PDB file of C-alpha atoms in Angstrom:
ATOM      1  CA  GLN Z   1      26.839  -2.074  28.279  1.00 85.00           C
ATOM      2  CA  VAL Z   2      23.763  -3.396  30.289  1.00 92.00           C
ATOM      3  CA  ARG Z   3      24.182  -6.696  32.018  1.00 96.00           C
ATOM      4  CA  LEU Z   4      21.185  -9.106  31.611  1.00 97.00           C
ATOM      5  CA  VAL Z   5      21.069 -12.129  33.869  1.00 96.00           C
ATOM      6  CA  GLU Z   6      18.368 -14.856  33.056  1.00 95.00           C
ATOM      7  CA  THR Z   7      17.143 -17.294  35.668  1.00 93.00           C
ATOM      8  CA  GLY Z   8      14.332 -19.639  36.089  1.00 91.00           C
ATOM      9  CA  GLY Z   9      14.876 -22.311  33.522  1.00 80.00           C
ATOM     10  CA  GLY Z  10      14.575 -25.957  34.626  1.00 80.00           C
ATOM     11  CA  MET Z  11      12.715 -29.224  34.428  1.00 83.00           C
ATOM     12  CA  VAL Z  12       8.911 -29.157  34.099  1.00 83.00           C
ATOM     13  CA  GLN Z  13       6.262 -31.858  33.500  1.00 78.00           C
ATOM     14  CA  ALA Z  14       4.311 -31.981  30.415  1.00 75.00           C
ATOM     15  CA  GLY Z  15       1.783 -29.132  30.263  1.00 91.00           C
ATOM     16  CA  GLY Z  16       3.489 -27.443  33.158  1.00 91.00           C
ATOM     17  CA  SER Z  17       4.608 -23.921  33.862  1.00 93.00           C
ATOM     18  CA  LEU Z  18       7.726 -21.908  34.353  1.00 94.00           C
ATOM     19  CA  ARG Z  19       8.574 -18.340  34.938  1.00 96.00           C
ATOM     20  CA  LEU Z  20      11.924 -16.901  33.711  1.00 97.00           C
ATOM     21  CA  SER Z  21      13.376 -13.718  35.057  1.00 98.00           C
ATOM     22  CA  CYS Z  22      15.682 -11.231  33.443  1.00 98.00           C
ATOM     23  CA  ALA Z  23      17.521  -8.912  35.764  1.00 98.00           C
ATOM     24  CA  ALA Z  24      19.035  -5.911  34.180  1.00 97.00           C
ATOM     25  CA  SER Z  25      21.945  -3.838  35.591  1.00 97.00           C
ATOM     26  CA  GLU Z  26      20.304  -0.694  34.412  1.00 95.00           C
ATOM     27  CA  ASN Z  27      16.839   1.030  34.503  1.00 95.00           C
ATOM     28  CA  ILE Z  28      14.823  -1.036  32.211  1.00 96.00           C
ATOM     29  CA  PHE Z  29      12.838   2.034  31.039  1.00 95.00           C
ATOM     30  CA  MET Z  30      15.998   3.200  29.326  1.00 94.00           C
ATOM     31  CA  PHE Z  31      15.497   0.677  26.600  1.00 95.00           C
ATOM     32  CA  ASN Z  32      13.031   0.971  23.644  1.00 95.00           C
ATOM     33  CA  SER Z  33      12.074  -2.679  24.288  1.00 97.00           C
ATOM     34  CA  MET Z  34      12.940  -5.720  26.270  1.00 97.00           C
ATOM     35  CA  GLY Z  35      12.031  -9.136  25.191  1.00 97.00           C
ATOM     36  CA  TRP Z  36      12.740 -13.026  25.213  1.00 98.00           C
ATOM     37  CA  TYR Z  37      14.059 -14.831  22.335  1.00 98.00           C
ATOM     38  CA  ARG Z  38      14.754 -18.623  22.070  1.00 98.00           C
ATOM     39  CA  GLN Z  39      17.075 -20.749  20.003  1.00 97.00           C
ATOM     40  CA  ALA Z  40      16.606 -24.527  19.633  1.00 95.00           C
ATOM     41  CA  PRO Z  41      19.351 -26.705  18.250  1.00 91.00           C
ATOM     42  CA  GLY Z  42      19.789 -26.225  14.494  1.00 93.00           C
ATOM     43  CA  ASN Z  43      17.360 -23.234  14.396  1.00 95.00           C
ATOM     44  CA  GLU Z  44      17.694 -19.625  14.185  1.00 97.00           C
ATOM     45  CA  ARG Z  45      17.188 -17.508  17.190  1.00 97.00           C
ATOM     46  CA  GLU Z  46      13.485 -16.305  17.249  1.00 98.00           C
ATOM     47  CA  LEU Z  47      11.446 -13.729  19.028  1.00 98.00           C
ATOM     48  CA  VAL Z  48       9.140 -15.118  21.725  1.00 98.00           C
ATOM     49  CA  ALA Z  49       7.780 -11.976  23.281  1.00 98.00           C
ATOM     50  CA  SER Z  50       8.653  -8.324  23.814  1.00 98.00           C
ATOM     51  CA  ILE Z  51       7.465  -5.308  25.713  1.00 98.00           C
ATOM     52  CA  ASN Z  52       8.282  -1.874  24.687  1.00 96.00           C
ATOM     53  CA  VAL Z  53       8.745   1.201  26.803  1.00 95.00           C
ATOM     54  CA  GLY Z  54       5.157   2.009  26.481  1.00 95.00           C
ATOM     55  CA  GLY Z  55       4.016  -1.382  27.651  1.00 96.00           C
ATOM     56  CA  ASN Z  56       2.909  -2.710  24.391  1.00 97.00           C
ATOM     57  CA  THR Z  57       3.658  -6.332  23.955  1.00 98.00           C
ATOM     58  CA  ILE Z  58       4.299  -8.711  20.991  1.00 98.00           C
ATOM     59  CA  TYR Z  59       4.128 -12.419  21.030  1.00 98.00           C
ATOM     60  CA  ALA Z  60       5.086 -15.206  18.593  1.00 98.00           C
ATOM     61  CA  ASP Z  61       2.036 -16.927  17.293  1.00 98.00           C
ATOM     62  CA  SER Z  62       3.204 -20.255  18.688  1.00 97.00           C
ATOM     63  CA  VAL Z  63       3.092 -18.895  22.251  1.00 98.00           C
ATOM     64  CA  LYS Z  64       0.147 -16.639  22.223  1.00 96.00           C
ATOM     65  CA  ASP Z  65      -2.267 -17.502  24.990  1.00 94.00           C
ATOM     66  CA  ARG Z  66       0.312 -19.492  26.685  1.00 97.00           C
ATOM     67  CA  PHE Z  67       3.127 -17.149  27.596  1.00 98.00           C
ATOM     68  CA  ALA Z  68       2.949 -13.803  29.151  1.00 98.00           C
ATOM     69  CA  ILE Z  69       5.663 -11.155  29.338  1.00 98.00           C
ATOM     70  CA  SER Z  70       5.764  -8.481  32.201  1.00 98.00           C
ATOM     71  CA  ARG Z  71       8.076  -6.295  33.958  1.00 98.00           C
ATOM     72  CA  ASP Z  72       8.800  -4.790  37.328  1.00 97.00           C
ATOM     73  CA  GLY Z  73      10.523  -1.413  37.085  1.00 96.00           C
ATOM     74  CA  ALA Z  74      11.279  -1.259  40.844  1.00 97.00           C
ATOM     75  CA  LYS Z  75      13.405  -4.429  40.343  1.00 97.00           C
ATOM     76  CA  ASN Z  76      14.696  -3.703  36.841  1.00 97.00           C
ATOM     77  CA  THR Z  77      13.464  -7.121  35.880  1.00 98.00           C
ATOM     78  CA  VAL Z  78      11.455  -8.582  33.007  1.00 98.00           C
ATOM     79  CA  TYR Z  79       9.622 -11.865  33.344  1.00 98.00           C
ATOM     80  CA  LEU Z  80       8.358 -14.527  30.921  1.00 98.00           C
ATOM     81  CA  GLN Z  81       5.568 -16.537  32.436  1.00 98.00           C
ATOM     82  CA  MET Z  82       5.036 -19.886  30.437  1.00 96.00           C
ATOM     83  CA  HIS Z  83       2.129 -22.081  30.729  1.00 96.00           C
ATOM     84  CA  ARG Z  84       1.132 -25.404  29.193  1.00 95.00           C
ATOM     85  CA  LEU Z  85       4.633 -26.013  28.028  1.00 92.00           C
ATOM     86  CA  LYS Z  86       5.223 -28.268  24.924  1.00 91.00           C
ATOM     87  CA  PRO Z  87       8.193 -30.249  23.693  1.00 89.00           C
ATOM     88  CA  GLU Z  88       8.757 -27.627  20.902  1.00 92.00           C
ATOM     89  CA  ASP Z  89       9.276 -25.006  23.507  1.00 93.00           C
ATOM     90  CA  THR Z  90      12.567 -26.684  24.371  1.00 92.00           C
ATOM     91  CA  ALA Z  91      15.348 -24.082  23.596  1.00 93.00           C
ATOM     92  CA  VAL Z  92      17.799 -21.701  25.221  1.00 94.00           C
ATOM     93  CA  TYR Z  93      15.943 -18.667  26.156  1.00 96.00           C
ATOM     94  CA  TYR Z  94      17.630 -15.309  25.945  1.00 97.00           C
ATOM     95  CA  CYS Z  95      16.833 -11.944  27.317  1.00 98.00           C
ATOM     96  CA  ASN Z  96      17.223  -9.037  25.014  1.00 97.00           C
ATOM     97  CA  ALA Z  97      17.319  -5.201  25.575  1.00 97.00           C
ATOM     98  CA  GLU Z  98      17.203  -2.887  22.551  1.00 95.00           C
ATOM     99  CA  VAL Z  99      17.929   0.838  22.522  1.00 92.00           C
ATOM    100  CA  LEU Z 100      18.785   2.895  19.366  1.00 90.00           C
ATOM    101  CA  MET Z 101      19.043  -0.184  17.248  1.00 89.00           C
ATOM    102  CA  ARG Z 102      21.753  -1.691  19.704  1.00 93.00           C
ATOM    103  CA  ASN Z 103      21.066  -4.983  21.224  1.00 95.00           C
ATOM    104  CA  SER Z 104      22.246  -6.527  24.517  1.00 96.00           C
ATOM    105  CA  TRP Z 105      21.860 -10.175  25.369  1.00 97.00           C
ATOM    106  CA  GLY Z 106      21.866 -12.273  28.489  1.00 97.00           C
ATOM    107  CA  GLN Z 107      23.815 -15.523  28.554  1.00 95.00           C
ATOM    108  CA  GLY Z 108      20.690 -17.654  28.116  1.00 94.00           C
ATOM    109  CA  THR Z 109      18.809 -20.147  30.114  1.00 92.00           C
ATOM    110  CA  GLN Z 110      17.802 -23.649  29.138  1.00 91.00           C
ATOM    111  CA  VAL Z 111      14.172 -24.528  29.019  1.00 92.00           C
ATOM    112  CA  PRO Z 112      13.818 -28.227  28.609  1.00 80.00           C
ATOM    113  CA  GLY Z 113      10.154 -28.015  27.785  1.00 48.00           C
ATOM    114  CA  SER Z 114       7.962 -30.929  28.895  1.00 42.00           C
ATOM    115  CA  SER Z 115       9.676 -33.849  30.557  1.00 46.00           C
TER     116      SER Z 115
END
């Protein structure tokens, strides 16, 4: 099973930016899609952004025009660039890799949102 390691969470000022990284232990192009999900206390895990093997992206309405997902195949890493962070962005962010309906998850990284 692929190992996914998220890094990049941390404190940020109101309206600030953060970049999350997800390093995969396998070639990321082996997966149908990779994405970022988040879960706030008391809420269900929700999709934030995903990118499929063809490079097509999907974003939650709440983050469109603020977040951007990208990838670096040479590093087997997927990124989530977040701008204009809001208090409602506070959550644990999880990296996801999906292939043949099988999902793998990272351990999560805390994004406090605006300070």
